[in-house]
Amino acid sequence: MGCRWAFLIGLLGAMWLLGSGHGGQQAPETAAQRCFCQVSGYLDDCTCDVETIDKFNNYRLFPRLQKLLESDYFRYYKVNLKRPCPFWNDINQCGRRDCAVKPCQSDEVPDGIKSASYKYSEVANNLIEECEQAERLGAVDESLSEETQKAVLQWTKHDDSSDNFCEADDIQSPDAEYVDLLLNPERYTGYKGPDAWKIWNVIYEENCFKPQTIKRPLNPLASGQGKSEENTFYSWLEGLCVEKRAFYRLISGLHASINVHLSARYLLQETWLEKKWGHNITEFQQRFDGILTEGEGPRRLKNLYFLYLIELRALSKVVPFFERPDFQLFTGDKVHDAENKMLLLEILHEVKSFPLHFDENSFFAGDKKEANKLKEDFRLHFRNISRIMDCVGCFKCRLWGKLQIQGLGTALKILFSEKLIANMPESGPSYEFHLTRQEIVSLFNAFGRISTSVKELENFRNLLQNIH
Ligand code: FAD
């Protein structure tokens, strides 16, 4: 869609929001329009428009999702923040107070979660315990039931399976600890400068299928920035197949979401008694204003919506897995577990009702050999990014970076397991498709972050309209 057309739609949208009309006279661009003028109408590569997403997310999904994420099952995430960076000697900024992560004391985490660390139901728990025992023995023990033997083989296969898009932490490691996500919110930490750029740089430069010769514009680590680079980069991106373009847009969407969060929960004031967190409009504008970022900001916000649609689609596809009667949000508190499962299903049915889902069938749809190669490339690049998260030098950023990458990886795994999910038995263990508790917690929390970012865009839009 041409910029002028997008601008006009944006302007109409803004006028509608303000409840005013100006008889066709073109008003000067407001601060809100400079961030949002191109973030309206249809999204590239999808048949969905931004306004529909905003309404759906902000009023129907977001409030219920927030409630679910406050429950015990979703608030405790096990993570190993001590894994060394596999690519270079990392200098972490753990000296920064706002980067600190407070792990849970062992009595803070419900026993049901601890004892079932990556198990999601009592049935699965029992089976997995038998499997672990069998694995320790190093072979399939003849004394195990036939069903368990089958599960051992299937789950071992599953763990090494090519369906995993993320290199998951070894949560059995003594270094892995539970973290209460509600007590360690994603917000401004002060992690910035060359260390942070290096991470983003490695992710974009080495992992987004980009040849060395093409430079991404406005890259603080690259020399010789400018318009010609920008043109080369975007024409290269346009020329890519939809999958490779999607990869770039997912990463850029995640980057945008993180930066929306840090602008929305910025450290505004600090006294020896308390800290005040809130919206920092200048910070937001510096990152997303169309003029200040030479057109990049609105593009980044569109990528955030694209990421939203991909994760939304994955949630709609995985409904049968959660609907199975065996599935529990197991924490050991039967009443709350049942209530939360009801809430989870309500949310998932709401997600399913969204009218304009992204059509992932266009992904990897070409020639089968070519499609498999692309899918494999996609997966390997993605796994690499999950390893880079161990190089993030601020623990709080590392925590949320790991969680969101694992969540996105789980979403991709779901999208590429459609047939397995459709063929799952209605009850009893599912051997072909399986989600661990860690994957479930990261999937919903990652989506919760993007959903919060979309909601925050509405808040910033309102704040910016008041400035002009
Ligand atoms: P950066 O955001 O560092 O971006 C570098 C360059 O990339 C920019 O100059 C621009 O050219 C380009 N760029 C920016 N956004 C996009 C986009 N969406 N798409 C494509 N290109 C883009 N900081 C916090 O305060 N809290 C956090 O929780 C937090 N979590 C982080 C998690 C990770 C994994 C990483 C790598 C960083 C995190 N940071 C966090 C740091 C934060 O993302 C920024 O790096 C930091 O605020 C410095 O911002 P910057 O303006 O220098 O540009």
Coordinates of C-alpha atoms and ligand atoms in Angstrom, one line a residue:
M1 CA 0.0 0.0 0.0
G2 CA 1.4 3.4 -0.9
C3 CA 2.4 5.7 1.9
R4 CA 0.0 8.4 0.8
W5 CA -2.9 6.1 0.9
A6 CA -1.9 4.7 4.2
F7 CA -1.4 8.2 5.5
L8 CA -5.0 9.1 4.4
I9 CA -6.4 6.1 6.2
G10 CA -4.4 6.9 9.2
L11 CA -5.6 10.5 9.2
L12 CA -9.2 9.4 8.8
G13 CA -8.7 7.0 11.7
A14 CA -7.2 9.7 13.8
M15 CA -10.1 12.1 13.0
W16 CA -12.5 9.4 13.8
L17 CA -10.7 8.8 17.1
L18 CA -10.9 12.5 17.9
G19 CA -14.5 12.6 16.9
S20 CA -13.9 15.5 14.6
G21 CA -14.1 16.3 10.9
H22 CA -12.4 19.2 9.1
G23 CA -14.3 19.4 5.9
G24 CA -11.6 17.8 3.8
Q25 CA -8.9 20.3 4.9
Q26 CA -5.5 18.6 5.5
A27 CA -4.5 19.3 9.1
P28 CA -0.8 19.3 9.9
E29 CA 0.6 16.0 11.1
T30 CA 0.2 15.5 14.8
A31 CA 2.7 13.7 16.9
A32 CA 0.4 10.7 17.0
Q33 CA 0.1 10.5 13.3
R34 CA 3.8 10.7 12.9
C35 CA 4.1 7.4 14.7
F36 CA 0.9 5.8 13.6
C37 CA 0.2 7.2 10.1
Q38 CA 1.5 4.2 8.3
V39 CA 0.3 1.8 11.0
S40 CA -3.2 1.4 9.8
G41 CA -5.1 -0.5 7.2
Y42 CA -3.9 -3.8 5.8
L43 CA -0.7 -5.4 6.9
D44 CA 1.8 -6.6 4.3
D45 CA 1.7 -10.4 3.7
C46 CA -1.7 -10.7 5.6
T47 CA -5.3 -10.0 4.9
C48 CA -5.8 -8.4 8.2
D49 CA -6.0 -4.8 9.2
V50 CA -4.6 -3.1 12.3
E51 CA -7.8 -1.5 13.5
T52 CA -9.5 -5.0 13.7
I53 CA -6.6 -6.3 15.8
D54 CA -6.7 -3.3 18.1
K55 CA -10.4 -3.7 18.9
F56 CA -10.1 -7.4 19.3
N57 CA -7.0 -7.3 21.5
N58 CA -7.6 -4.3 23.6
Y59 CA -11.2 -5.0 24.6
R60 CA -11.7 -8.8 24.3
L61 CA -8.5 -10.6 24.8
F62 CA -6.1 -8.5 26.8
P63 CA -8.1 -8.2 30.1
R64 CA -8.7 -12.0 30.3
L65 CA -5.2 -12.9 29.3
Q66 CA -3.8 -10.7 32.0
K67 CA -6.0 -12.5 34.6
L68 CA -4.8 -15.9 33.4
L69 CA -1.1 -14.9 33.5
E70 CA -1.5 -13.9 37.1
S71 CA -2.3 -17.5 38.0
D72 CA 0.3 -19.7 39.7
Y73 CA 0.6 -22.0 36.7
F74 CA 1.7 -19.1 34.4
R75 CA 3.6 -16.8 36.8
Y76 CA 6.4 -19.2 37.6
Y77 CA 8.9 -19.9 34.9
K78 CA 12.0 -22.0 35.3
V79 CA 15.1 -20.6 33.6
N80 CA 18.8 -21.0 33.6
L81 CA 20.2 -17.5 33.5
K82 CA 23.7 -18.7 34.2
R83 CA 24.5 -20.4 30.9
P84 CA 27.6 -18.9 29.4
C85 CA 27.4 -17.1 26.1
P86 CA 28.5 -19.6 23.5
F87 CA 29.8 -17.0 21.0
W88 CA 32.0 -14.6 22.9
N89 CA 33.2 -13.7 26.4
D90 CA 30.3 -11.9 27.8
I91 CA 30.5 -8.9 30.1
N92 CA 27.2 -8.9 32.0
Q93 CA 25.7 -5.8 33.4
C94 CA 24.5 -7.5 36.5
G95 CA 25.8 -4.6 38.5
R96 CA 22.8 -2.7 37.3
R97 CA 20.1 -2.8 39.9
D98 CA 17.2 -2.8 37.4
C99 CA 18.8 -5.8 35.6
A100 CA 18.6 -8.0 38.7
V101 CA 16.3 -11.0 38.7
K102 CA 15.0 -12.3 42.0
P103 CA 14.6 -16.0 41.8
C104 CA 12.0 -17.7 44.0
Q105 CA 12.8 -19.4 47.3
S106 CA 11.9 -23.0 47.0
D107 CA 8.9 -22.6 49.4
E108 CA 7.4 -19.9 47.2
V109 CA 6.7 -22.1 44.3
P110 CA 3.6 -24.4 44.6
D111 CA 4.6 -28.0 45.2
G112 CA 2.5 -29.2 42.3
I113 CA 4.6 -27.1 39.9
K114 CA 7.9 -28.1 41.4
S115 CA 7.1 -31.8 41.4
A116 CA 5.7 -31.6 37.9
S117 CA 8.4 -29.2 36.6
Y118 CA 7.8 -29.9 32.9
K119 CA 4.7 -32.1 33.2
Y120 CA 1.3 -30.8 32.5
S121 CA -1.0 -33.5 33.8
E122 CA -1.1 -36.2 36.4
V123 CA -1.3 -38.8 33.6
A124 CA 1.6 -37.3 31.8
N125 CA 3.5 -37.0 35.0
N126 CA 3.3 -40.6 35.8
L127 CA 4.3 -41.6 32.3
I128 CA 7.2 -39.2 32.1
E129 CA 8.5 -40.3 35.5
E130 CA 8.6 -43.8 34.1
C131 CA 10.3 -42.5 31.0
E132 CA 13.0 -40.6 33.0
Q133 CA 13.7 -43.8 34.9
A134 CA 14.0 -45.7 31.7
E135 CA 16.3 -43.1 30.3
R136 CA 18.5 -43.3 33.3
L137 CA 18.8 -47.0 32.8
G138 CA 20.1 -46.1 29.4
A139 CA 17.7 -48.4 27.5
V140 CA 14.1 -49.3 27.3
D141 CA 13.5 -51.4 30.4
E142 CA 11.6 -54.6 29.6
S143 CA 9.7 -54.3 32.9
L144 CA 8.0 -51.1 31.8
S145 CA 4.6 -51.3 30.4
E146 CA 4.3 -51.5 26.6
E147 CA 2.6 -48.1 26.6
T148 CA 5.5 -46.6 28.6
Q149 CA 8.1 -48.1 26.3
K150 CA 6.3 -46.6 23.4
A151 CA 6.2 -43.3 25.1
V152 CA 10.0 -43.4 25.9
L153 CA 10.8 -43.9 22.3
Q154 CA 8.4 -41.3 21.1
W155 CA 9.4 -38.7 23.6
T156 CA 13.1 -39.2 23.1
K157 CA 12.3 -38.8 19.4
H158 CA 10.2 -35.7 20.3
D159 CA 13.0 -34.1 22.3
D160 CA 15.5 -34.4 19.5
S161 CA 12.8 -33.8 17.0
S162 CA 13.2 -31.4 14.1
D163 CA 10.0 -29.8 15.3
N164 CA 11.6 -27.8 18.1
F165 CA 12.4 -24.3 17.0
C166 CA 14.2 -23.4 20.2
E167 CA 17.2 -24.7 22.1
A168 CA 15.5 -25.0 25.5
D169 CA 17.3 -24.6 28.8
D170 CA 18.1 -27.7 30.6
I171 CA 15.7 -27.1 33.4
Q172 CA 17.0 -30.0 35.4
S173 CA 20.3 -28.2 35.8
P174 CA 21.2 -27.1 39.3
D175 CA 21.6 -23.6 37.8
A176 CA 18.0 -23.4 36.6
E177 CA 15.7 -21.6 39.0
Y178 CA 12.1 -20.6 39.2
V179 CA 11.3 -17.0 38.6
D180 CA 8.1 -15.2 39.5
L181 CA 7.4 -13.3 36.4
L182 CA 5.0 -10.9 38.2
L183 CA 7.7 -9.8 40.6
N184 CA 10.3 -9.4 37.7
P185 CA 8.3 -7.4 35.1
E186 CA 9.7 -6.5 31.7
R187 CA 10.4 -2.8 31.9
Y188 CA 13.2 -0.2 31.4
T189 CA 16.5 -1.6 32.7
G190 CA 19.0 0.8 31.3
Y191 CA 20.6 -2.0 29.2
K192 CA 21.8 -0.1 26.1
G193 CA 24.8 1.0 24.1
P194 CA 27.2 -1.2 22.2
D195 CA 26.5 -4.4 24.3
A196 CA 22.8 -4.3 23.5
W197 CA 23.4 -3.3 19.9
K198 CA 25.8 -6.2 19.5
I199 CA 23.0 -8.6 20.4
W200 CA 20.5 -7.1 18.0
N201 CA 23.2 -6.8 15.4
V202 CA 24.1 -10.5 15.5
I203 CA 20.5 -11.5 15.4
Y204 CA 19.8 -9.4 12.3
E205 CA 23.1 -9.6 10.5
E206 CA 23.7 -13.3 11.0
N207 CA 20.3 -14.8 11.4
C208 CA 17.9 -13.1 9.1
F209 CA 19.1 -14.8 5.9
K210 CA 20.8 -11.6 5.0
P211 CA 23.9 -11.6 2.7
Q212 CA 26.9 -9.7 4.0
T213 CA 26.7 -7.2 1.2
I214 CA 23.4 -5.8 2.2
K215 CA 23.3 -3.5 5.2
R216 CA 20.4 -2.8 7.3
P217 CA 19.6 0.9 7.6
L218 CA 20.0 2.9 10.8
N219 CA 22.2 0.3 12.2
P220 CA 24.4 1.9 14.9
L221 CA 27.2 -0.5 14.4
A222 CA 27.4 -0.2 10.7
S223 CA 29.3 2.5 9.0
G224 CA 28.0 4.6 6.1
Q225 CA 24.3 4.7 6.8
G226 CA 22.0 6.4 4.5
K227 CA 19.2 6.4 2.0
S228 CA 20.8 4.2 -0.6
E229 CA 21.4 1.5 1.9
E230 CA 17.8 1.7 3.0
N231 CA 16.6 1.3 -0.5
T232 CA 18.9 -1.6 -1.2
F233 CA 17.8 -3.3 2.0
Y234 CA 14.1 -2.9 1.4
S235 CA 14.2 -3.9 -2.2
W236 CA 16.2 -7.0 -1.1
L237 CA 13.5 -7.7 1.5
E238 CA 10.7 -7.3 -1.0
G239 CA 12.4 -9.7 -3.3
L240 CA 12.6 -12.4 -0.7
C241 CA 10.1 -15.3 -0.5
V242 CA 7.4 -14.8 2.1
E243 CA 9.0 -17.1 4.6
K244 CA 12.4 -15.2 4.8
R245 CA 10.6 -11.9 4.9
A246 CA 8.4 -13.2 7.7
F247 CA 11.5 -14.3 9.7
Y248 CA 12.9 -10.7 9.6
R249 CA 9.5 -9.3 10.5
L250 CA 9.1 -11.6 13.5
I251 CA 12.4 -10.6 14.9
S252 CA 11.8 -6.9 14.2
G253 CA 8.3 -7.3 15.8
L254 CA 9.8 -8.7 18.9
H255 CA 12.4 -5.9 19.0
A256 CA 9.6 -3.4 18.7
S257 CA 7.6 -5.0 21.4
I258 CA 10.6 -4.9 23.9
N259 CA 11.1 -1.3 23.0
V260 CA 7.5 -0.4 23.5
H261 CA 7.6 -2.0 26.9
L262 CA 10.6 -0.2 28.1
S263 CA 9.1 3.1 26.9
A264 CA 5.8 2.3 28.7
R265 CA 7.4 1.2 31.9
Y266 CA 10.2 3.7 32.0
L267 CA 12.0 4.8 35.2
L268 CA 10.5 8.3 35.5
Q269 CA 11.7 9.2 38.9
E270 CA 13.8 7.7 41.7
T271 CA 14.0 8.7 45.2
W272 CA 15.6 6.8 48.1
L273 CA 12.1 5.8 49.1
E274 CA 10.6 4.7 45.8
K275 CA 10.8 4.4 42.1
K276 CA 8.1 5.7 39.7
W277 CA 7.6 3.9 36.5
G278 CA 5.4 5.1 33.6
H279 CA 5.1 6.2 30.0
N280 CA 8.0 8.1 28.5
I281 CA 6.7 9.7 25.4
T282 CA 10.0 11.1 24.2
E283 CA 11.6 7.6 24.4
F284 CA 8.7 6.2 22.4
Q285 CA 8.9 8.9 19.8
Q286 CA 12.6 8.5 19.4
R287 CA 12.0 4.8 18.5
F288 CA 8.8 5.0 16.5
D289 CA 8.2 8.5 15.1
G290 CA 8.1 8.3 11.3
I291 CA 10.2 11.5 10.9
L292 CA 12.7 10.9 13.6
T293 CA 13.4 7.4 12.4
E294 CA 13.2 8.2 8.7
G295 CA 10.2 6.0 8.2
E296 CA 11.5 3.0 10.1
G297 CA 9.4 3.4 13.3
P298 CA 5.9 2.8 11.7
R299 CA 7.4 -0.2 9.8
R300 CA 8.6 -1.6 13.1
L301 CA 5.2 -1.2 14.7
K302 CA 3.6 -3.0 11.7
N303 CA 6.0 -5.9 12.3
L304 CA 4.8 -6.0 15.9
Y305 CA 1.3 -6.6 14.6
F306 CA 2.6 -9.2 12.3
L307 CA 4.2 -11.1 15.2
Y308 CA 0.8 -10.7 17.0
L309 CA -1.0 -12.4 14.2
I310 CA 1.5 -15.3 14.0
E311 CA 1.2 -16.0 17.7
L312 CA -2.6 -15.6 17.6
R313 CA -2.8 -18.1 14.8
A314 CA -0.7 -20.6 16.7
L315 CA -3.0 -20.3 19.7
S316 CA -6.0 -20.9 17.5
K317 CA -4.4 -24.1 16.1
V318 CA -3.5 -25.6 19.4
V319 CA -6.9 -25.5 20.9
P320 CA -7.5 -29.4 20.6
F321 CA -4.4 -30.0 22.7
F322 CA -5.8 -27.9 25.6
E323 CA -9.3 -29.2 25.2
R324 CA -8.4 -32.8 26.0
P325 CA -9.9 -33.8 29.3
D326 CA -6.5 -35.1 30.5
F327 CA -4.9 -31.7 30.2
Q328 CA -4.7 -29.8 33.5
L329 CA -3.0 -26.6 34.5
F330 CA -1.6 -28.6 37.3
T331 CA -0.4 -26.8 40.4
G332 CA -1.9 -29.1 43.0
D333 CA -4.8 -26.8 43.8
K334 CA -7.7 -28.6 42.2
V335 CA -10.3 -25.9 42.4
H336 CA -8.1 -23.1 41.0
D337 CA -6.6 -25.4 38.4
A338 CA -10.1 -26.2 37.1
E339 CA -11.1 -22.5 37.1
N340 CA -8.0 -21.6 35.3
K341 CA -8.5 -24.2 32.7
M342 CA -11.9 -22.8 32.0
L343 CA -10.5 -19.4 31.6
L344 CA -7.8 -20.7 29.3
L345 CA -10.4 -22.4 27.1
E346 CA -12.5 -19.3 27.1
I347 CA -9.5 -17.3 25.9
L348 CA -8.7 -19.9 23.2
H349 CA -12.2 -19.9 21.9
E350 CA -12.1 -16.1 21.7
V351 CA -8.9 -16.4 19.8
K352 CA -10.5 -18.9 17.4
S353 CA -13.3 -16.5 16.8
F354 CA -11.0 -13.9 15.4
P355 CA -12.2 -13.4 11.8
L356 CA -9.0 -12.5 10.0
H357 CA -6.4 -15.0 10.9
F358 CA -3.0 -15.1 9.2
D359 CA -3.0 -17.8 6.5
E360 CA 0.1 -19.8 7.4
N361 CA -0.7 -22.2 4.6
S362 CA 1.1 -19.9 2.3
F363 CA 4.3 -20.7 4.3
F364 CA 6.4 -23.5 2.9
A365 CA 3.8 -24.2 0.3
G366 CA 6.0 -24.4 -2.8
D367 CA 7.9 -27.3 -4.1
K368 CA 8.1 -29.9 -1.3
K369 CA 11.9 -30.3 -1.4
E370 CA 12.4 -26.5 -1.4
A371 CA 9.7 -26.1 1.3
N372 CA 11.5 -28.6 3.6
K373 CA 14.8 -27.0 3.1
L374 CA 13.3 -23.6 3.9
K375 CA 11.6 -24.9 7.0
E376 CA 14.9 -26.5 8.2
D377 CA 16.8 -23.2 7.5
F378 CA 14.1 -21.3 9.4
R379 CA 14.4 -23.7 12.4
L380 CA 18.2 -23.6 12.5
H381 CA 18.3 -19.8 12.3
F382 CA 15.8 -19.6 15.1
R383 CA 17.7 -22.0 17.3
N384 CA 20.7 -19.9 16.9
I385 CA 18.8 -16.9 18.1
S386 CA 17.7 -18.7 21.2
R387 CA 21.4 -19.4 22.0
I388 CA 22.3 -15.8 21.5
M389 CA 19.9 -15.0 24.3
D390 CA 22.6 -16.4 26.7
C391 CA 24.8 -13.5 25.6
V392 CA 22.4 -10.8 26.7
G393 CA 24.3 -9.0 29.4
C394 CA 21.4 -7.9 31.6
F395 CA 19.7 -10.7 33.5
K396 CA 16.2 -9.2 33.4
C397 CA 16.4 -8.7 29.6
R398 CA 17.9 -12.2 29.3
L399 CA 15.0 -13.6 31.2
W400 CA 12.3 -12.0 29.0
G401 CA 14.4 -12.5 25.9
K402 CA 14.6 -16.2 26.5
L403 CA 11.0 -16.5 27.5
Q404 CA 9.8 -14.7 24.4
I405 CA 12.0 -16.6 22.0
Q406 CA 10.9 -19.8 23.5
G407 CA 7.3 -18.7 23.3
L408 CA 7.7 -17.7 19.6
G409 CA 9.6 -21.0 18.9
T410 CA 6.6 -22.9 20.5
A411 CA 4.2 -20.9 18.3
L412 CA 6.2 -21.9 15.2
K413 CA 6.3 -25.5 16.3
I414 CA 2.5 -25.5 16.6
L415 CA 2.1 -23.9 13.2
F416 CA 4.2 -26.6 11.6
S417 CA 2.5 -29.4 13.5
E418 CA -1.0 -28.9 12.3
K419 CA -1.5 -32.4 11.1
L420 CA -0.1 -33.9 14.3
I421 CA -2.5 -31.8 16.4
A422 CA -5.4 -32.7 14.2
N423 CA -4.6 -36.4 14.6
M424 CA -4.2 -36.3 18.4
P425 CA -6.4 -38.8 20.3
E426 CA -9.1 -37.1 22.3
S427 CA -7.9 -38.6 25.5
G428 CA -4.9 -40.6 26.8
P429 CA -1.3 -39.7 26.2
S430 CA -0.5 -38.0 22.9
Y431 CA 2.7 -39.3 21.5
E432 CA 3.0 -37.3 18.3
F433 CA 2.4 -33.8 19.6
H434 CA 3.3 -32.7 23.1
L435 CA 3.9 -29.4 24.8
T436 CA 6.0 -29.2 28.0
R437 CA 4.9 -26.9 30.9
Q438 CA 7.8 -24.6 30.0
E439 CA 6.6 -24.3 26.4
I440 CA 3.0 -23.6 27.6
V441 CA 4.1 -21.0 30.1
S442 CA 6.4 -19.3 27.6
L443 CA 3.8 -19.4 24.8
F444 CA 1.1 -17.6 26.8
N445 CA 3.5 -15.2 28.5
A446 CA 5.1 -14.3 25.2
F447 CA 1.8 -13.7 23.6
G448 CA 0.8 -11.7 26.7
R449 CA 3.8 -9.4 26.1
I450 CA 2.8 -8.7 22.5
S451 CA -0.8 -8.2 23.5
T452 CA 0.3 -5.7 26.2
S453 CA 2.4 -3.9 23.6
V454 CA -0.6 -3.6 21.3
K455 CA -2.6 -2.2 24.2
E456 CA 0.2 0.2 25.1
L457 CA 0.1 1.5 21.5
E458 CA -3.4 2.7 22.2
N459 CA -2.1 4.4 25.4
F460 CA 0.7 6.1 23.6
R461 CA -1.7 7.2 20.8
N462 CA -3.9 8.9 23.3
L463 CA -0.9 10.5 25.1
L464 CA 0.6 11.8 21.8
Q465 CA -2.8 13.2 20.7
N466 CA -2.8 15.4 23.8
I467 CA 0.6 16.8 23.1
H468 CA -0.1 18.6 19.9
Ligands
FAD1 P1 18.2 -0.6 19.8 O1 16.8 -0.9 20.2 O2 19.3 -1.2 20.6 O3 18.3 -1.0 18.3 C1 19.5 -1.0 17.6 C2 19.2 -0.6 16.1 O4 18.3 -1.5 15.5 C3 18.5 0.8 16.1 O5 19.4 1.9 16.0 C4 17.7 0.6 14.8 O6 18.5 0.9 13.7 C5 17.4 -0.8 14.7 N1 16.0 -1.1 15.3 C6 15.5 -0.7 16.4 N2 14.2 -1.3 16.5 C7 14.1 -2.1 15.5 C8 13.0 -2.9 15.0 N3 11.9 -3.1 15.8 N4 13.1 -3.6 13.9 C9 14.3 -3.5 13.1 N5 15.3 -2.7 13.5 C10 15.2 -2.0 14.6 N6 16.1 -2.8 27.5 C11 15.3 -2.5 28.6 O7 15.3 -1.4 29.1 N7 14.4 -3.4 29.1 C12 14.4 -4.7 28.6 O8 13.6 -5.6 29.1 C13 15.2 -5.0 27.5 N8 15.2 -6.3 26.9 C14 16.1 -6.6 25.9 C15 16.2 -7.9 25.4 C16 17.1 -8.2 24.5 C17 17.1 -9.6 23.9 C18 18.0 -7.2 24.0 C19 19.0 -7.5 22.9 C20 17.9 -5.9 24.4 C21 17.0 -5.6 25.4 N9 16.9 -4.3 25.9 C22 16.1 -4.0 27.0 C23 17.7 -3.2 25.3 C24 16.8 -2.4 24.2 O9 16.2 -3.3 23.3 C25 17.7 -1.5 23.4 O10 18.7 -2.2 22.8 C26 18.2 -0.3 24.2 O11 17.2 0.4 24.8 C27 19.0 0.6 23.3 O12 18.2 1.2 22.3 P2 18.6 1.9 21.0 O13 17.7 3.1 20.8 O14 20.1 2.2 21.1 O15 18.4 0.9 19.8

